Tab-separated table of C-alpha atoms in Angstrom:
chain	number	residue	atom	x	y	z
A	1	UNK	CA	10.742	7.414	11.164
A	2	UNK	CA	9.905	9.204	7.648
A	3	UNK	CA	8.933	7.353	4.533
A	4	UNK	CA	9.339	8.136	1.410
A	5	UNK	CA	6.324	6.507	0.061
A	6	UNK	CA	2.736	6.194	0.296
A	7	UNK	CA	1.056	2.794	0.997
A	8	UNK	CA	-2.922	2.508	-0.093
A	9	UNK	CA	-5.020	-0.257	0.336
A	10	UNK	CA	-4.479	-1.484	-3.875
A	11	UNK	CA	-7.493	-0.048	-6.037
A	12	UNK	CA	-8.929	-0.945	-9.114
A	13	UNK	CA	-7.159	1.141	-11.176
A	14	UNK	CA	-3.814	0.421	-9.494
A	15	UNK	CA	-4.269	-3.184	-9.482
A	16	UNK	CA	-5.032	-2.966	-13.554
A	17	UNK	CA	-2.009	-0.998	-13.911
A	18	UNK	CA	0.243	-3.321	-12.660
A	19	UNK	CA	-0.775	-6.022	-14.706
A	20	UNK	CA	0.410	-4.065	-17.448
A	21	UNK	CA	3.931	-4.210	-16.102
A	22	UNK	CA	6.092	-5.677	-18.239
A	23	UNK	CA	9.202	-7.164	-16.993
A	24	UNK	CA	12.167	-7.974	-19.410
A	25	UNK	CA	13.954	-11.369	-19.096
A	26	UNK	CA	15.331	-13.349	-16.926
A	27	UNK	CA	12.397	-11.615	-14.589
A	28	UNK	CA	9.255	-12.322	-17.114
A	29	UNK	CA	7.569	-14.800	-14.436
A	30	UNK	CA	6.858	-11.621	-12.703
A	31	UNK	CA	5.147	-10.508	-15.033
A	32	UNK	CA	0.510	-11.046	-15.350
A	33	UNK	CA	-2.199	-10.796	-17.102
A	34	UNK	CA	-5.472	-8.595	-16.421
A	35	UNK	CA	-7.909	-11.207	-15.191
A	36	UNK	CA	-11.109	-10.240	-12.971
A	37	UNK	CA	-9.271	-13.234	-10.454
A	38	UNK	CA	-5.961	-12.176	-10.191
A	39	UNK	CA	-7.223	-8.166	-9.757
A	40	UNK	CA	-9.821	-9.809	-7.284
A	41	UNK	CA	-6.831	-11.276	-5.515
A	42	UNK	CA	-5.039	-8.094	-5.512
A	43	UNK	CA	-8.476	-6.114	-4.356
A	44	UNK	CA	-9.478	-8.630	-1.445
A	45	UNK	CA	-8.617	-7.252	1.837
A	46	UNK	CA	-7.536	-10.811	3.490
A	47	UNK	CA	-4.353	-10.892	1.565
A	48	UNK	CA	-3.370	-7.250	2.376
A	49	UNK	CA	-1.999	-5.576	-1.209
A	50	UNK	CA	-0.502	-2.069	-0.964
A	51	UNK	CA	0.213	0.257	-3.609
A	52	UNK	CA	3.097	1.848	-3.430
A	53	UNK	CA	2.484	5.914	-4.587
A	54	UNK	CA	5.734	8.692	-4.968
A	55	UNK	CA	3.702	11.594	-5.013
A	56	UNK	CA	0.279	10.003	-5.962
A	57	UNK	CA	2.186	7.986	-8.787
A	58	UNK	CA	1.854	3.970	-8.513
A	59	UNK	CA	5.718	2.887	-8.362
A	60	UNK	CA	5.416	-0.220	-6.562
A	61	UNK	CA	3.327	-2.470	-4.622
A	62	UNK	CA	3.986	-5.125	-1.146
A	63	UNK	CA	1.609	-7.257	-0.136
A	64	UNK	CA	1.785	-9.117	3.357
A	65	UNK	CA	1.093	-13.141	4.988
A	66	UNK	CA	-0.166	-15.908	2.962
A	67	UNK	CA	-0.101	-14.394	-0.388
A	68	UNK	CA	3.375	-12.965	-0.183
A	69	UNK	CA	4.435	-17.255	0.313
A	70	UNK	CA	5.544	-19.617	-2.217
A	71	UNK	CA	3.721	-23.195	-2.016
A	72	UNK	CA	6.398	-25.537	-1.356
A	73	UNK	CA	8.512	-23.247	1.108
A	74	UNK	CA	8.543	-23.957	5.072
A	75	UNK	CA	6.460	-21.420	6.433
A	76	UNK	CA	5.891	-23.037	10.043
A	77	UNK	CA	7.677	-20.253	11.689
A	78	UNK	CA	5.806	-17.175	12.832
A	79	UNK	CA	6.711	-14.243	10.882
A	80	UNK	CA	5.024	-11.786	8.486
A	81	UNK	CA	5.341	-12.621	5.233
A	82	UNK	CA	6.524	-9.555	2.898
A	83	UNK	CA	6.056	-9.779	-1.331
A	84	UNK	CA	7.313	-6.285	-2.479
A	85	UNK	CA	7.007	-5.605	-6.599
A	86	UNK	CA	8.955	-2.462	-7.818
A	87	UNK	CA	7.525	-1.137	-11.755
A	88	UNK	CA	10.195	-2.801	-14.038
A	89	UNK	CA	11.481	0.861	-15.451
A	90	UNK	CA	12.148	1.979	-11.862
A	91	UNK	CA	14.198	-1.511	-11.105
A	92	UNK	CA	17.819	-1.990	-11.202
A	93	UNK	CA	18.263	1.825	-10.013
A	94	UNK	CA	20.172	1.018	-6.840
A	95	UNK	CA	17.041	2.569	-4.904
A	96	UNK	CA	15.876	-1.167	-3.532
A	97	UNK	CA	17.154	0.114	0.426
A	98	UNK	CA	14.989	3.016	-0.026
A	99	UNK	CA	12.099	0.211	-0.938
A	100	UNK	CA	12.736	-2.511	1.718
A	101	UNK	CA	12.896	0.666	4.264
A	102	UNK	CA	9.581	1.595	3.496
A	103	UNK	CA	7.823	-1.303	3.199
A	104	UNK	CA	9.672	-2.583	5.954
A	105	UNK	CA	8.438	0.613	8.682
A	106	UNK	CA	4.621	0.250	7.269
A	107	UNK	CA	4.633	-3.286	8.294
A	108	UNK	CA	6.383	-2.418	11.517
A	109	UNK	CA	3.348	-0.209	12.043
A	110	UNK	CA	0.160	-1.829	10.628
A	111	UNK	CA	1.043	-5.568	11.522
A	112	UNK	CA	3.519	-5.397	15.043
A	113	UNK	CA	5.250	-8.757	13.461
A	114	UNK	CA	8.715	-10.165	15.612
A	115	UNK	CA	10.010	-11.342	12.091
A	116	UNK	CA	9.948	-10.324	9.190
A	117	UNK	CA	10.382	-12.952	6.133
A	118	UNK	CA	10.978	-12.685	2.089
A	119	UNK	CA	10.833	-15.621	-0.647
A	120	UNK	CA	12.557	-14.803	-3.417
A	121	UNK	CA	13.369	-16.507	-6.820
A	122	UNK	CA	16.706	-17.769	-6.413
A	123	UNK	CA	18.191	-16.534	-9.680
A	124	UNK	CA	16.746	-13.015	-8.865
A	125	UNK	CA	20.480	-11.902	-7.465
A	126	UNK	CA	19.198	-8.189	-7.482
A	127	UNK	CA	16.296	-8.472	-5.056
A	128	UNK	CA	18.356	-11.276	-2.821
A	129	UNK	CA	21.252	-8.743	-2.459
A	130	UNK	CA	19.167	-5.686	-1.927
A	131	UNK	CA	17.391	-8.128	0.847
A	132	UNK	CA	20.625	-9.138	2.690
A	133	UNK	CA	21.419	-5.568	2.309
A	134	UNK	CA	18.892	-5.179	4.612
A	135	UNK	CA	19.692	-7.101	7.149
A	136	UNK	CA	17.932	-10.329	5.845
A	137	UNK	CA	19.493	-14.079	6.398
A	138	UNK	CA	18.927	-17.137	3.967
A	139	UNK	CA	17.446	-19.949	5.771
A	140	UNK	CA	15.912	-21.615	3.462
A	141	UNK	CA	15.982	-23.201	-0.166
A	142	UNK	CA	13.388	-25.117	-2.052
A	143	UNK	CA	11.604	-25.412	-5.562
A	144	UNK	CA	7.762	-24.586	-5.900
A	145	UNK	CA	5.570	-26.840	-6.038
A	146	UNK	CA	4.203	-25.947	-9.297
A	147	UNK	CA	6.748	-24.954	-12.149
A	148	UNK	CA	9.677	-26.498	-9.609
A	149	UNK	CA	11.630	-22.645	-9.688
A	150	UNK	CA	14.502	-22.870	-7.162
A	151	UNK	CA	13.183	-19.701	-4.314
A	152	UNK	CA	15.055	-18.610	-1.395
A	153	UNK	CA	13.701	-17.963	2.620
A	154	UNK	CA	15.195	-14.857	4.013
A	155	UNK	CA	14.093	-13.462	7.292
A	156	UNK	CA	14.756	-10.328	10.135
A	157	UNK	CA	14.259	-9.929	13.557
A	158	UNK	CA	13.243	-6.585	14.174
């Protein structure tokens, strides 16, 4: 199957990049700060970030298991865990299928999950319906454990 994106194991410069994103309300929790942590976390091979490149331009990124979960959320089930960021001035576009697609075939690839599962903010309607879109099914609801935001489980067989 094609793609219409390249995925990179994240780099430096891509990983300082995004945390220059700036996302407008109601979807400014998304948005970070450059700190030699977080860019560690987004560097560190164990929790598996991808840049997301349209012809060698950094559009998006997904990352993949623990780090794409929510602390509070029921994550018993075995699945692989997808967290998928789009840059805010490409969002909104009506291109999220072409997104999910992609991200969806390189983890089909690289990782050979059965499931495939999303957390999502709850008031984030966009990414939920793009997700469903996709074939995705709520089956869960809770609130974080740490600033209590309402996030939604959606999962796939594939």
């Amino acid at each position: 199957m094609s793609m219409h994106f390249c995925f990179e194991p994240m780099n430096v410069a891509e990983a300082e990049k995004l945390t220059r994103w700036h996302y407008q309300p109601p979807y400014q929790m998304y948005n970070t700060t450059s700190d030699e942590t977080l860019i560690g976390s987004f560097l560190d091979p164990e929790n598996a970030y991808y840049s997301i490149l349209d012809n060698g331009e950094l559009i998006g990124f997904c990352c993949f298991g623990k780090e794409a979960q929510v602390p509070g959320g029921d994550y018993t089930k075995d699945s692989l865990d997808i967290g998928l960021g789009v840059r805010p001035d490409l969002t909104g576009q009506g291109r999220g299928q072409m997104y999910i697609a992609d991200v969806l075939n390189f983890a089909r690839s690289n990782f050979n999950p059965t499931l495939f599962r999303i957390t999502v903010a709850a008031f984030n309607e966009r990414a939920l319906k793009a997700w469903k879109k996709a074939g995705f099914q709520q089956i869960q609801s809770f609130q974080a454990l740490d600033d209590k935001e309402l996030f939604i489980i959606l999962v796939r067989h594939i």
